Amino acid sequence: MTAQDTAPATEPKTPTSADLARVFTTERPPRPSAWAASTTFGWRALLKIKHVPEQLFDVTLFPIMMTLMFTYLFGGALAGSPTDYLQFFLPGILVVSIVMITMYTGLAVNTDIEKGVFDRFRTLPIWRPAPMVGYLLGDGFRYLIASVVIVTMGLILGYRPDGGVTGVLAGVAVLLLFCFALSWIWTMFGLLLRSEKSVMGVSMMLIMPLSFLSSAYVDPSTMPNWLEAFVNVNPITFAVDSVRALMSGDWPGTDLLWLAILSAGLIAVFGAATMRLYNRK
């Protein structure tokens, strides 16, 4: 046993009045703005992609597979040739593919809850919705990647948008805003349900019928009257018709108006429900 081992432990230093005065008089750093906090959490979502690039499979391989499969399997039967069908179909598969990807926002929220990360977020002096908005901002980057992949694939296969570059950019912008609003549904489920499998199951149960019962794949006028009536009020149909018209060089004023109203309603209802659950979780 050395002398160092036998030496008494150093007594903790008692803070002096000068130390306490310095602590209480030091100015705290300013609270981050809502935008700064949200973009920080958005950057966190992007860093996850950097460390786990396999997360991009659903925004690259899945859209390519869907575009090729529907174009060449059903194009000849529905429009006479795959190229002719592609002119109608590509804006629809663009919307459907991005809408399906939105459910992964709820999965990410649920995973962080299970790991206990949300308990740390709620102790931070930040704007309360910042973590949720950050998820959506990060996923917006993934939606943009999927949009680029689908449009590029369409151009390779023979799709020629009459609206040109401006029409394509306008259509993608409208789609991203709609998906931002739609994603609030899945954040609510991510907080409400207790496992990733439950979130995925409920999300797919809602997304699949809405995606197929829309104007994405065929003209609703070819459907039975009762089904056409449902398809025409489907939010996915408003998104598909708006994107299709913009990419074709037209201005879908009515569809855009309804899409804006629906998007605002989704944010107001499900955004409020999400934050209520987040505060009580």
Short mmCIF file of C-alpha atoms in Angstrom, two decimals:
data_model
loop_
_atom_site.label_atom_id
_atom_site.label_comp_id
_atom_site.label_asym_id
_atom_site.label_seq_id
_atom_site.Cartn_x
_atom_site.Cartn_y
_atom_site.Cartn_z
CA MET A 1 0.00 0.00 0.00
CA THR A 2 1.51 3.33 -1.03
CA ALA A 3 1.34 6.64 0.70
CA GLN A 4 -0.99 7.86 -2.02
CA ASP A 5 -3.45 5.06 -1.20
CA THR A 6 -3.43 5.90 2.48
CA ALA A 7 -3.79 9.66 1.96
CA PRO A 8 -7.15 11.04 3.03
CA ALA A 9 -9.58 11.94 0.29
CA THR A 10 -9.59 15.57 -0.69
CA GLU A 11 -12.49 17.42 0.85
CA PRO A 12 -14.88 19.00 -1.67
CA LYS A 13 -14.35 22.72 -1.96
CA THR A 14 -17.10 24.73 -0.38
CA PRO A 15 -18.33 27.42 -2.80
CA THR A 16 -17.59 30.89 -1.58
CA SER A 17 -19.93 33.84 -1.73
CA ALA A 18 -17.95 35.12 -4.71
CA ASP A 19 -18.52 31.83 -6.56
CA LEU A 20 -22.25 31.92 -5.88
CA ALA A 21 -22.48 35.55 -6.94
CA ARG A 22 -20.69 34.73 -10.20
CA VAL A 23 -23.15 31.90 -10.93
CA PHE A 24 -26.27 33.94 -10.31
CA THR A 25 -25.05 37.08 -12.06
CA THR A 26 -23.72 35.40 -15.21
CA GLU A 27 -26.10 36.06 -18.08
CA ARG A 28 -27.66 32.92 -19.51
CA PRO A 29 -27.36 32.33 -23.25
CA PRO A 30 -30.45 33.45 -25.17
CA ARG A 31 -33.16 30.89 -25.77
CA PRO A 32 -33.00 29.56 -29.36
CA SER A 33 -35.71 30.70 -31.72
CA ALA A 34 -38.38 28.31 -32.94
CA TRP A 35 -36.76 28.12 -36.37
CA ALA A 36 -33.26 27.50 -34.97
CA ALA A 37 -34.49 24.72 -32.69
CA SER A 38 -36.53 23.08 -35.47
CA THR A 39 -33.68 23.15 -37.98
CA THR A 40 -31.34 21.69 -35.37
CA PHE A 41 -33.63 18.71 -34.93
CA GLY A 42 -33.98 18.52 -38.70
CA TRP A 43 -30.19 18.31 -38.97
CA ARG A 44 -30.27 15.52 -36.40
CA ALA A 45 -32.62 13.58 -38.69
CA LEU A 46 -30.22 14.07 -41.60
CA LEU A 47 -27.29 12.85 -39.51
CA LYS A 48 -29.19 9.61 -38.95
CA ILE A 49 -29.23 9.12 -42.72
CA LYS A 50 -25.50 9.81 -42.85
CA HIS A 51 -24.73 7.09 -40.31
CA VAL A 52 -27.38 4.66 -41.62
CA PRO A 53 -27.55 5.25 -45.40
CA GLU A 54 -29.76 2.17 -45.77
CA GLN A 55 -32.62 4.47 -44.74
CA LEU A 56 -32.56 5.86 -48.28
CA PHE A 57 -33.57 2.56 -49.85
CA ASP A 58 -37.26 3.40 -49.50
CA VAL A 59 -36.80 6.73 -51.32
CA THR A 60 -34.64 5.34 -54.14
CA LEU A 61 -35.27 1.66 -54.87
CA PHE A 62 -38.97 1.65 -53.97
CA PRO A 63 -39.96 4.52 -56.34
CA ILE A 64 -37.92 3.00 -59.19
CA MET A 65 -39.54 -0.39 -58.68
CA MET A 66 -43.07 1.07 -58.56
CA THR A 67 -42.54 3.21 -61.65
CA LEU A 68 -41.13 0.37 -63.75
CA MET A 69 -43.64 -2.21 -62.55
CA PHE A 70 -46.81 -0.20 -63.21
CA THR A 71 -45.56 1.32 -66.46
CA TYR A 72 -44.67 -1.95 -68.15
CA LEU A 73 -47.17 -4.28 -66.49
CA PHE A 74 -50.30 -2.16 -66.91
CA GLY A 75 -49.35 0.53 -69.44
CA GLY A 76 -50.22 -1.50 -72.51
CA ALA A 77 -53.54 -2.71 -71.09
CA LEU A 78 -54.68 0.67 -69.79
CA ALA A 79 -53.42 3.10 -72.44
CA GLY A 80 -52.34 1.03 -75.42
CA SER A 81 -48.62 1.51 -74.81
CA PRO A 82 -46.34 2.05 -71.79
CA THR A 83 -45.15 5.42 -73.14
CA ASP A 84 -48.68 6.80 -73.50
CA TYR A 85 -49.63 5.55 -70.04
CA LEU A 86 -46.49 7.12 -68.55
CA GLN A 87 -47.67 10.62 -69.53
CA PHE A 88 -50.74 10.14 -67.31
CA PHE A 89 -49.22 7.86 -64.70
CA LEU A 90 -45.94 9.49 -63.65
CA PRO A 91 -47.42 12.40 -61.64
CA GLY A 92 -49.69 9.86 -59.92
CA ILE A 93 -46.90 7.49 -58.90
CA LEU A 94 -44.87 10.51 -57.80
CA VAL A 95 -47.60 11.49 -55.34
CA VAL A 96 -48.35 7.94 -54.19
CA SER A 97 -44.68 7.06 -53.59
CA ILE A 98 -44.02 10.15 -51.48
CA VAL A 99 -47.27 9.71 -49.54
CA MET A 100 -46.30 6.15 -48.64
CA ILE A 101 -42.91 7.32 -47.40
CA THR A 102 -44.51 9.80 -44.97
CA MET A 103 -45.44 7.01 -42.56
CA TYR A 104 -41.77 6.58 -41.60
CA THR A 105 -42.01 9.83 -39.65
CA GLY A 106 -44.26 8.07 -37.15
CA LEU A 107 -41.84 5.14 -36.95
CA ALA A 108 -38.94 7.48 -36.14
CA VAL A 109 -40.96 9.20 -33.40
CA ASN A 110 -41.98 5.88 -31.87
CA THR A 111 -38.38 4.61 -31.92
CA ASP A 112 -37.10 7.68 -30.05
CA ILE A 113 -39.83 7.27 -27.45
CA GLU A 114 -38.84 3.65 -26.86
CA LYS A 115 -35.19 4.68 -26.43
CA GLY A 116 -36.08 7.40 -23.93
CA VAL A 117 -34.72 10.22 -26.09
CA PHE A 118 -37.94 12.21 -25.80
CA ASP A 119 -37.51 12.51 -22.05
CA ARG A 120 -34.35 14.51 -22.74
CA PHE A 121 -36.00 16.66 -25.38
CA ARG A 122 -38.74 17.77 -23.00
CA THR A 123 -36.19 19.04 -20.46
CA LEU A 124 -34.62 21.42 -22.98
CA PRO A 125 -35.54 25.13 -22.91
CA ILE A 126 -36.75 25.15 -26.52
CA TRP A 127 -39.92 25.70 -28.49
CA ARG A 128 -42.09 22.71 -27.62
CA PRO A 129 -43.01 21.55 -31.14
CA ALA A 130 -39.37 21.83 -32.34
CA PRO A 131 -38.58 18.07 -32.14
CA MET A 132 -41.70 17.20 -34.15
CA VAL A 133 -41.12 19.89 -36.76
CA GLY A 134 -37.51 18.74 -36.97
CA TYR A 135 -38.61 15.23 -37.88
CA LEU A 136 -40.77 16.62 -40.68
CA LEU A 137 -38.03 18.90 -41.99
CA GLY A 138 -35.58 16.02 -42.10
CA ASP A 139 -38.09 13.82 -43.87
CA GLY A 140 -38.72 16.62 -46.35
CA PHE A 141 -35.18 16.01 -47.62
CA ARG A 142 -36.04 12.36 -48.16
CA TYR A 143 -39.20 13.32 -50.04
CA LEU A 144 -37.13 15.57 -52.29
CA ILE A 145 -34.71 12.76 -53.08
CA ALA A 146 -37.58 10.43 -53.98
CA SER A 147 -39.10 13.13 -56.21
CA VAL A 148 -35.84 13.59 -58.09
CA VAL A 149 -35.47 9.81 -58.53
CA ILE A 150 -39.01 9.38 -59.90
CA VAL A 151 -38.90 12.35 -62.28
CA THR A 152 -35.48 11.29 -63.57
CA MET A 153 -36.70 7.74 -64.10
CA GLY A 154 -39.76 9.06 -65.93
CA LEU A 155 -37.64 11.20 -68.25
CA ILE A 156 -35.46 8.19 -69.05
CA LEU A 157 -38.54 6.10 -69.86
CA GLY A 158 -40.02 8.78 -72.12
CA TYR A 159 -42.09 11.10 -69.94
CA ARG A 160 -42.21 14.63 -71.34
CA PRO A 161 -43.95 17.23 -69.13
CA ASP A 162 -45.61 19.99 -71.12
CA GLY A 163 -45.09 22.36 -68.20
CA GLY A 164 -41.32 22.11 -68.53
CA VAL A 165 -38.92 22.60 -65.65
CA THR A 166 -41.14 25.25 -64.04
CA GLY A 167 -44.18 22.98 -64.03
CA VAL A 168 -42.22 20.08 -62.56
CA LEU A 169 -40.72 22.24 -59.80
CA ALA A 170 -44.14 23.70 -58.97
CA GLY A 171 -45.69 20.23 -58.81
CA VAL A 172 -42.94 18.90 -56.53
CA ALA A 173 -43.23 21.96 -54.26
CA VAL A 174 -46.99 21.50 -53.88
CA LEU A 175 -46.47 17.80 -53.14
CA LEU A 176 -43.85 18.47 -50.47
CA LEU A 177 -46.13 20.94 -48.70
CA PHE A 178 -49.01 18.47 -48.76
CA CYS A 179 -46.81 15.67 -47.41
CA PHE A 180 -45.58 17.95 -44.61
CA ALA A 181 -49.19 18.39 -43.54
CA LEU A 182 -50.02 14.70 -43.98
CA SER A 183 -47.05 13.60 -41.86
CA TRP A 184 -48.66 15.08 -38.74
CA ILE A 185 -51.09 12.14 -38.79
CA TRP A 186 -48.23 9.67 -38.44
CA THR A 187 -46.47 11.66 -35.70
CA MET A 188 -49.69 11.40 -33.74
CA PHE A 189 -49.76 7.63 -34.24
CA GLY A 190 -46.07 7.44 -33.33
CA LEU A 191 -46.89 8.98 -29.95
CA LEU A 192 -50.19 7.17 -29.47
CA LEU A 193 -49.23 3.58 -30.31
CA ARG A 194 -46.81 1.47 -28.33
CA SER A 195 -44.68 -0.25 -30.96
CA GLU A 196 -43.21 0.31 -34.41
CA LYS A 197 -45.22 -2.60 -35.82
CA SER A 198 -48.46 -1.01 -34.62
CA VAL A 199 -47.55 2.32 -36.20
CA MET A 200 -46.68 0.68 -39.52
CA GLY A 201 -49.80 -1.48 -39.49
CA VAL A 202 -52.19 1.39 -38.86
CA SER A 203 -50.38 3.65 -41.34
CA MET A 204 -50.51 1.08 -44.13
CA MET A 205 -54.18 0.37 -43.39
CA LEU A 206 -54.94 4.05 -44.10
CA ILE A 207 -52.45 4.81 -46.86
CA MET A 208 -53.06 1.83 -49.12
CA PRO A 209 -56.83 2.33 -49.69
CA LEU A 210 -56.46 6.09 -50.11
CA SER A 211 -53.59 5.64 -52.58
CA PHE A 212 -55.30 3.07 -54.79
CA LEU A 213 -58.75 4.68 -54.58
CA SER A 214 -57.50 7.86 -56.21
CA SER A 215 -56.84 9.28 -59.65
CA ALA A 216 -53.19 8.20 -59.53
CA TYR A 217 -53.54 5.08 -61.68
CA VAL A 218 -56.67 5.49 -63.80
CA ASP A 219 -59.19 8.18 -64.72
CA PRO A 220 -62.00 8.20 -62.10
CA SER A 221 -64.59 8.60 -64.86
CA THR A 222 -64.01 4.93 -65.78
CA MET A 223 -65.15 3.81 -62.32
CA PRO A 224 -68.67 3.04 -61.04
CA ASN A 225 -70.55 6.16 -59.96
CA TRP A 226 -70.48 5.36 -56.24
CA LEU A 227 -66.71 4.74 -56.35
CA GLU A 228 -66.04 7.78 -58.50
CA ALA A 229 -67.83 9.95 -55.94
CA PHE A 230 -65.47 8.74 -53.20
CA VAL A 231 -62.36 9.05 -55.37
CA ASN A 232 -63.21 12.64 -56.30
CA VAL A 233 -63.18 13.76 -52.63
CA ASN A 234 -60.10 11.75 -51.68
CA PRO A 235 -57.27 14.10 -50.52
CA ILE A 236 -54.80 12.04 -52.55
CA THR A 237 -56.85 12.76 -55.66
CA PHE A 238 -56.62 16.51 -55.06
CA ALA A 239 -52.84 16.15 -54.71
CA VAL A 240 -52.52 13.98 -57.83
CA ASP A 241 -54.71 16.24 -59.96
CA SER A 242 -52.85 19.36 -58.79
CA VAL A 243 -49.41 17.90 -59.48
CA ARG A 244 -50.51 16.40 -62.81
CA ALA A 245 -51.97 19.72 -64.01
CA LEU A 246 -48.93 21.76 -62.95
CA MET A 247 -46.53 19.36 -64.65
CA SER A 248 -48.73 19.55 -67.77
CA GLY A 249 -48.52 23.34 -67.84
CA ASP A 250 -52.05 24.02 -66.55
CA TRP A 251 -53.22 25.95 -63.48
CA PRO A 252 -55.50 23.79 -61.27
CA GLY A 253 -57.00 26.61 -59.24
CA THR A 254 -59.87 24.65 -57.68
CA ASP A 255 -57.79 21.59 -56.85
CA LEU A 256 -55.03 23.74 -55.35
CA LEU A 257 -57.55 25.61 -53.22
CA TRP A 258 -59.03 22.40 -51.84
CA LEU A 259 -55.56 20.97 -51.30
CA ALA A 260 -54.53 24.07 -49.34
CA ILE A 261 -57.67 23.85 -47.19
CA LEU A 262 -57.10 20.15 -46.52
CA SER A 263 -53.42 20.71 -45.68
CA ALA A 264 -54.26 23.50 -43.24
CA GLY A 265 -56.92 21.31 -41.66
CA LEU A 266 -54.50 18.39 -41.25
CA ILE A 267 -51.95 20.60 -39.52
CA ALA A 268 -54.57 22.23 -37.29
CA VAL A 269 -56.21 18.97 -36.20
CA PHE A 270 -53.39 16.45 -36.11
CA GLY A 271 -50.69 18.96 -35.21
CA ALA A 272 -52.68 19.96 -32.14
CA ALA A 273 -53.37 16.31 -31.27
CA THR A 274 -49.67 15.48 -31.66
CA MET A 275 -48.55 18.25 -29.31
CA ARG A 276 -51.21 17.33 -26.76
CA LEU A 277 -49.93 13.75 -26.72
CA TYR A 278 -46.33 14.94 -26.66
CA ASN A 279 -46.93 17.11 -23.60
CA ARG A 280 -48.74 14.32 -21.77
CA LYS A 281 -46.54 11.38 -22.86
#
